Amino acid sequence: MLRIAIQTKGRLNEQSMELLRDAGVTIKEEKRKFLMRAADFPVEILFLRDDDIPQTVAMGAADLGIVGYNEVAEKGYEVDVLKKLGFGGCRISLAIPKNDKYEGLEYFNGKRIATSYPKVLQKFFDENNIKAEIHTITGSVEISPAAGLADAIFDIVSSGGTLVTNGLVEVEKVLFSEAVLIGTPGLDAEKMAVVEQLMSRFESVLTGAGKKYLLLNLPTAALEEAIKILPAMRSPTVIPLAQSDWCSLQTVVDQNRLWDVIEKLKAIGAEGILVLNLEKIVL
Ligand code: PRT
Ligand code: ZN
């Protein structure tokens, strides 16, 4: 039985559960315990604080874990980073009071920096020959400068809203992070087989994410033009319609190209365009 550790609650919990569910690993939500057996796959889910996931996986108390790469980098335990999971994107950045003049990293020499990521920051400063005082705090790092506890901060940024609210400005993006699947190094062959099955399911879910299924009718004369517009995985599926000079076309499109593709197809005569959600792509 494979054991996978995920965050109990917090920013990564929902999407970790969703990824597992989409990969066919489901648990009965109503009576949630800290360790639960999946109904349909040989996996147990262990719910932990995100801070504890790297160590738990390094020790082998869980075989796999889903956690922010930032936690993996800070904790420094020996784990295999098996897969980037495409959610929980953020960065850890240095930020300073917005009215301070910033001309480069030397700014930080002799300064006090508040952070929950002292190891990542120390490494960055060492690499750049900066000597600063790192103050490790948990909790609201962003209020430290205003409270007179620090000159600058090193903290997670995603939209940047928290920095603005606290009168700070991001000056150095040090580490980019997203949720990753980590594994205990040296899992035995039996467990590795299940890990690989699970990773291939994740791959299918992640490949489908951000994609839409497009169905439309098109004058057959415009087909060649349409194929140039459509970035299909191989080529689009074309089905003849009862009306002989028309056909139906089906394909997969990246969500961020969707409107561009639709507008171009309409311009060459496409009609009855349907956009459907796509759950998975099994490659
Ligand atoms: O209880 P537990 O210890 O499990 O959770 P936690 O409170 O330590 O972590 P949680 O749930 O807040 O975050 C879990 C993971 O989500 C982090 O380790 C990151 O990998 C990832 N993540 C993604 C974020 C953010 N985005 C994020 N914006 N984690 C925290 N933030 C915070 C940040 O600390 C800052 O206070 O959001 C604020 C900044 O957000 P913006 O959008 O205003 O820039
Ligand atoms: Zn935490």
PDB file of N, CA and C in Angstrom, residues 9-63:
ATOM      1  N   LYS A   9      -5.303  21.234   5.432  1.00  0.00           N
ATOM      2  CA  LYS A   9      -6.129  22.358   4.991  1.00  0.00           C
ATOM      3  C   LYS A   9      -5.166  23.431   4.535  1.00  0.00           C
ATOM      4  N   GLY A  10      -5.688  24.444   3.884  1.00  0.00           N
ATOM      5  CA  GLY A  10      -4.777  25.479   3.382  1.00  0.00           C
ATOM      6  C   GLY A  10      -4.833  25.525   1.873  1.00  0.00           C
ATOM      7  N   ARG A  11      -3.914  26.291   1.316  1.00  0.00           N
ATOM      8  CA  ARG A  11      -3.979  26.602  -0.117  1.00  0.00           C
ATOM      9  C   ARG A  11      -3.831  25.411  -1.049  1.00  0.00           C
ATOM     10  N   LEU A  12      -3.113  24.387  -0.618  1.00  0.00           N
ATOM     11  CA  LEU A  12      -2.856  23.284  -1.546  1.00  0.00           C
ATOM     12  C   LEU A  12      -3.810  22.110  -1.356  1.00  0.00           C
ATOM     13  N   ASN A  13      -4.594  22.150  -0.275  1.00  0.00           N
ATOM     14  CA  ASN A  13      -5.437  20.986   0.022  1.00  0.00           C
ATOM     15  C   ASN A  13      -6.445  20.682  -1.092  1.00  0.00           C
ATOM     16  N   GLU A  14      -7.181  21.715  -1.461  1.00  0.00           N
ATOM     17  CA  GLU A  14      -8.277  21.475  -2.403  1.00  0.00           C
ATOM     18  C   GLU A  14      -7.773  20.944  -3.752  1.00  0.00           C
ATOM     19  N   GLN A  15      -6.730  21.583  -4.276  1.00  0.00           N
ATOM     20  CA  GLN A  15      -6.241  21.150  -5.590  1.00  0.00           C
ATOM     21  C   GLN A  15      -5.510  19.806  -5.529  1.00  0.00           C
ATOM     22  N   SER A  16      -4.915  19.506  -4.370  1.00  0.00           N
ATOM     23  CA  SER A  16      -4.287  18.181  -4.219  1.00  0.00           C
ATOM     24  C   SER A  16      -5.377  17.108  -4.246  1.00  0.00           C
ATOM     25  N   MET A  17      -6.461  17.361  -3.516  1.00  0.00           N
ATOM     26  CA  MET A  17      -7.578  16.406  -3.482  1.00  0.00           C
ATOM     27  C   MET A  17      -8.196  16.259  -4.874  1.00  0.00           C
ATOM     28  N   GLU A  18      -8.314  17.399  -5.556  1.00  0.00           N
ATOM     29  CA  GLU A  18      -8.926  17.389  -6.887  1.00  0.00           C
ATOM     30  C   GLU A  18      -8.064  16.591  -7.874  1.00  0.00           C
ATOM     31  N   LEU A  19      -6.760  16.788  -7.789  1.00  0.00           N
ATOM     32  CA  LEU A  19      -5.852  16.050  -8.681  1.00  0.00           C
ATOM     33  C   LEU A  19      -5.961  14.548  -8.413  1.00  0.00           C
ATOM     34  N   LEU A  20      -5.971  14.188  -7.134  1.00  0.00           N
ATOM     35  CA  LEU A  20      -6.089  12.763  -6.795  1.00  0.00           C
ATOM     36  C   LEU A  20      -7.436  12.213  -7.277  1.00  0.00           C
ATOM     37  N   ARG A  21      -8.479  12.986  -7.057  1.00  0.00           N
ATOM     38  CA  ARG A  21      -9.818  12.540  -7.475  1.00  0.00           C
ATOM     39  C   ARG A  21      -9.866  12.357  -8.994  1.00  0.00           C
ATOM     40  N   ASP A  22      -9.344  13.340  -9.729  1.00  0.00           N
ATOM     41  CA  ASP A  22      -9.347  13.232 -11.190  1.00  0.00           C
ATOM     42  C   ASP A  22      -8.499  12.059 -11.667  1.00  0.00           C
ATOM     43  N   ALA A  23      -7.518  11.674 -10.832  1.00  0.00           N
ATOM     44  CA  ALA A  23      -6.673  10.527 -11.188  1.00  0.00           C
ATOM     45  C   ALA A  23      -7.281   9.222 -10.682  1.00  0.00           C
ATOM     46  N   GLY A  24      -8.507   9.286 -10.178  1.00  0.00           N
ATOM     47  CA  GLY A  24      -9.206   8.069  -9.762  1.00  0.00           C
ATOM     48  C   GLY A  24      -8.874   7.611  -8.349  1.00  0.00           C
ATOM     49  N   VAL A  25      -8.359   8.524  -7.525  1.00  0.00           N
ATOM     50  CA  VAL A  25      -8.067   8.173  -6.126  1.00  0.00           C
ATOM     51  C   VAL A  25      -9.040   8.958  -5.249  1.00  0.00           C
ATOM     52  N   THR A  26     -10.062   8.286  -4.780  1.00  0.00           N
ATOM     53  CA  THR A  26     -11.092   9.022  -4.026  1.00  0.00           C
ATOM     54  C   THR A  26     -11.239   8.473  -2.616  1.00  0.00           C
ATOM     55  N   ILE A  27     -11.607   9.375  -1.706  1.00  0.00           N
ATOM     56  CA  ILE A  27     -11.886   8.957  -0.332  1.00  0.00           C
ATOM     57  C   ILE A  27     -13.258   9.485   0.047  1.00  0.00           C
ATOM     58  N   LYS A  28     -13.866   8.856   1.062  1.00  0.00           N
ATOM     59  CA  LYS A  28     -15.167   9.351   1.523  1.00  0.00           C
ATOM     60  C   LYS A  28     -14.923  10.567   2.403  1.00  0.00           C
ATOM     61  N   GLU A  29     -15.368  11.734   1.907  1.00  0.00           N
ATOM     62  CA  GLU A  29     -15.058  13.001   2.574  1.00  0.00           C
ATOM     63  C   GLU A  29     -15.726  13.145   3.943  1.00  0.00           C
ATOM     64  N   GLU A  30     -16.922  12.555   4.090  1.00  0.00           N
ATOM     65  CA  GLU A  30     -17.723  12.923   5.274  1.00  0.00           C
ATOM     66  C   GLU A  30     -17.079  12.579   6.613  1.00  0.00           C
ATOM     67  N   LYS A  31     -16.365  11.448   6.670  1.00  0.00           N
ATOM     68  CA  LYS A  31     -15.719  11.141   7.958  1.00  0.00           C
ATOM     69  C   LYS A  31     -14.198  11.161   7.776  1.00  0.00           C
ATOM     70  N   ARG A  32     -13.671  12.367   7.695  1.00  0.00           N
ATOM     71  CA  ARG A  32     -12.254  12.497   7.394  1.00  0.00           C
ATOM     72  C   ARG A  32     -11.386  12.269   8.633  1.00  0.00           C
ATOM     73  N   LYS A  33     -10.457  11.333   8.510  1.00  0.00           N
ATOM     74  CA  LYS A  33      -9.478  11.093   9.578  1.00  0.00           C
ATOM     75  C   LYS A  33      -8.112  11.507   9.053  1.00  0.00           C
ATOM     76  N   PHE A  34      -7.087  11.416   9.904  1.00  0.00           N
ATOM     77  CA  PHE A  34      -5.797  11.901   9.410  1.00  0.00           C
ATOM     78  C   PHE A  34      -5.153  10.927   8.434  1.00  0.00           C
ATOM     79  N   LEU A  35      -5.590   9.667   8.483  1.00  0.00           N
ATOM     80  CA  LEU A  35      -5.104   8.692   7.509  1.00  0.00           C
ATOM     81  C   LEU A  35      -6.311   7.979   6.905  1.00  0.00           C
ATOM     82  N   MET A  36      -6.431   8.044   5.592  1.00  0.00           N
ATOM     83  CA  MET A  36      -7.607   7.431   4.964  1.00  0.00           C
ATOM     84  C   MET A  36      -7.212   6.585   3.765  1.00  0.00           C
ATOM     85  N   ARG A  37      -7.893   5.451   3.628  1.00  0.00           N
ATOM     86  CA  ARG A  37      -7.644   4.526   2.530  1.00  0.00           C
ATOM     87  C   ARG A  37      -8.498   4.948   1.351  1.00  0.00           C
ATOM     88  N   ALA A  38      -7.891   5.031   0.160  1.00  0.00           N
ATOM     89  CA  ALA A  38      -8.673   5.369  -1.029  1.00  0.00           C
ATOM     90  C   ALA A  38      -9.595   4.203  -1.376  1.00  0.00           C
ATOM     91  N   ALA A  39     -10.729   4.552  -1.956  1.00  0.00           N
ATOM     92  CA  ALA A  39     -11.735   3.535  -2.238  1.00  0.00           C
ATOM     93  C   ALA A  39     -11.332   2.664  -3.426  1.00  0.00           C
ATOM     94  N   ASP A  40     -10.601   3.228  -4.375  1.00  0.00           N
ATOM     95  CA  ASP A  40     -10.485   2.601  -5.688  1.00  0.00           C
ATOM     96  C   ASP A  40      -9.064   2.468  -6.203  1.00  0.00           C
ATOM     97  N   PHE A  41      -8.078   2.641  -5.329  1.00  0.00           N
ATOM     98  CA  PHE A  41      -6.674   2.580  -5.765  1.00  0.00           C
ATOM     99  C   PHE A  41      -5.860   2.197  -4.525  1.00  0.00           C
ATOM    100  N   PRO A  42      -4.781   1.423  -4.668  1.00  0.00           N
ATOM    101  CA  PRO A  42      -4.048   0.966  -3.482  1.00  0.00           C
ATOM    102  C   PRO A  42      -3.215   2.075  -2.834  1.00  0.00           C
ATOM    103  N   VAL A  43      -3.900   3.086  -2.319  1.00  0.00           N
ATOM    104  CA  VAL A  43      -3.232   4.260  -1.763  1.00  0.00           C
ATOM    105  C   VAL A  43      -3.919   4.695  -0.470  1.00  0.00           C
ATOM    106  N   GLU A  44      -3.096   5.122   0.494  1.00  0.00           N
ATOM    107  CA  GLU A  44      -3.628   5.767   1.694  1.00  0.00           C
ATOM    108  C   GLU A  44      -3.252   7.233   1.629  1.00  0.00           C
ATOM    109  N   ILE A  45      -4.157   8.094   2.082  1.00  0.00           N
ATOM    110  CA  ILE A  45      -3.840   9.528   2.099  1.00  0.00           C
ATOM    111  C   ILE A  45      -3.620   9.963   3.546  1.00  0.00           C
ATOM    112  N   LEU A  46      -2.468  10.586   3.771  1.00  0.00           N
ATOM    113  CA  LEU A  46      -2.106  11.059   5.104  1.00  0.00           C
ATOM    114  C   LEU A  46      -2.191  12.580   5.082  1.00  0.00           C
ATOM    115  N   PHE A  47      -3.012  13.135   5.986  1.00  0.00           N
ATOM    116  CA  PHE A  47      -3.190  14.593   6.000  1.00  0.00           C
ATOM    117  C   PHE A  47      -2.252  15.224   7.019  1.00  0.00           C
ATOM    118  N   LEU A  48      -1.427  16.159   6.569  1.00  0.00           N
ATOM    119  CA  LEU A  48      -0.415  16.788   7.437  1.00  0.00           C
ATOM    120  C   LEU A  48      -0.356  18.294   7.192  1.00  0.00           C
ATOM    121  N   ARG A  49       0.278  19.012   8.121  1.00  0.00           N
ATOM    122  CA  ARG A  49       0.661  20.405   7.844  1.00  0.00           C
ATOM    123  C   ARG A  49       1.712  20.375   6.748  1.00  0.00           C
ATOM    124  N   ASP A  50       1.681  21.352   5.876  1.00  0.00           N
ATOM    125  CA  ASP A  50       2.626  21.291   4.746  1.00  0.00           C
ATOM    126  C   ASP A  50       4.088  21.262   5.199  1.00  0.00           C
ATOM    127  N   ASP A  51       4.373  21.939   6.323  1.00  0.00           N
ATOM    128  CA  ASP A  51       5.751  21.991   6.845  1.00  0.00           C
ATOM    129  C   ASP A  51       6.301  20.593   7.146  1.00  0.00           C
ATOM    130  N   ASP A  52       5.410  19.669   7.497  1.00  0.00           N
ATOM    131  CA  ASP A  52       5.862  18.334   7.911  1.00  0.00           C
ATOM    132  C   ASP A  52       5.984  17.351   6.754  1.00  0.00           C
ATOM    133  N   ILE A  53       5.510  17.739   5.565  1.00  0.00           N
ATOM    134  CA  ILE A  53       5.474  16.775   4.460  1.00  0.00           C
ATOM    135  C   ILE A  53       6.875  16.375   3.954  1.00  0.00           C
ATOM    136  N   PRO A  54       7.811  17.329   3.739  1.00  0.00           N
ATOM    137  CA  PRO A  54       9.126  16.879   3.243  1.00  0.00           C
ATOM    138  C   PRO A  54       9.808  15.877   4.172  1.00  0.00           C
ATOM    139  N   GLN A  55       9.778  16.127   5.482  1.00  0.00           N
ATOM    140  CA  GLN A  55      10.451  15.215   6.406  1.00  0.00           C
ATOM    141  C   GLN A  55       9.763  13.847   6.432  1.00  0.00           C
ATOM    142  N   THR A  56       8.438  13.868   6.430  1.00  0.00           N
ATOM    143  CA  THR A  56       7.680  12.614   6.469  1.00  0.00           C
ATOM    144  C   THR A  56       8.022  11.739   5.265  1.00  0.00           C
ATOM    145  N   VAL A  57       8.168  12.382   4.104  1.00  0.00           N
ATOM    146  CA  VAL A  57       8.515  11.637   2.886  1.00  0.00           C
ATOM    147  C   VAL A  57       9.993  11.215   2.918  1.00  0.00           C
ATOM    148  N   ALA A  58      10.861  12.098   3.408  1.00  0.00           N
ATOM    149  CA  ALA A  58      12.289  11.749   3.472  1.00  0.00           C
ATOM    150  C   ALA A  58      12.501  10.534   4.372  1.00  0.00           C
ATOM    151  N   MET A  59      11.744  10.479   5.488  1.00  0.00           N
ATOM    152  CA  MET A  59      11.870   9.365   6.440  1.00  0.00           C
ATOM    153  C   MET A  59      11.212   8.084   5.934  1.00  0.00           C
ATOM    154  N   GLY A  60      10.340   8.232   4.934  1.00  0.00           N
ATOM    155  CA  GLY A  60       9.630   7.065   4.427  1.00  0.00           C
ATOM    156  C   GLY A  60       8.346   6.764   5.196  1.00  0.00           C
ATOM    157  N   ALA A  61       7.935   7.671   6.093  1.00  0.00           N
ATOM    158  CA  ALA A  61       6.654   7.481   6.788  1.00  0.00           C
ATOM    159  C   ALA A  61       5.504   7.705   5.805  1.00  0.00           C
ATOM    160  N   ALA A  62       5.756   8.436   4.736  1.00  0.00           N
ATOM    161  CA  ALA A  62       4.863   8.469   3.572  1.00  0.00           C
ATOM    162  C   ALA A  62       5.774   8.250   2.369  1.00  0.00           C
ATOM    163  N   ASP A  63       5.261   7.560   1.340  1.00  0.00           N
ATOM    164  CA  ASP A  63       6.087   7.283   0.159  1.00  0.00           C
ATOM    165  C   ASP A  63       6.107   8.467  -0.797  1.00  0.00           C
TER     166      ASP A  63
END
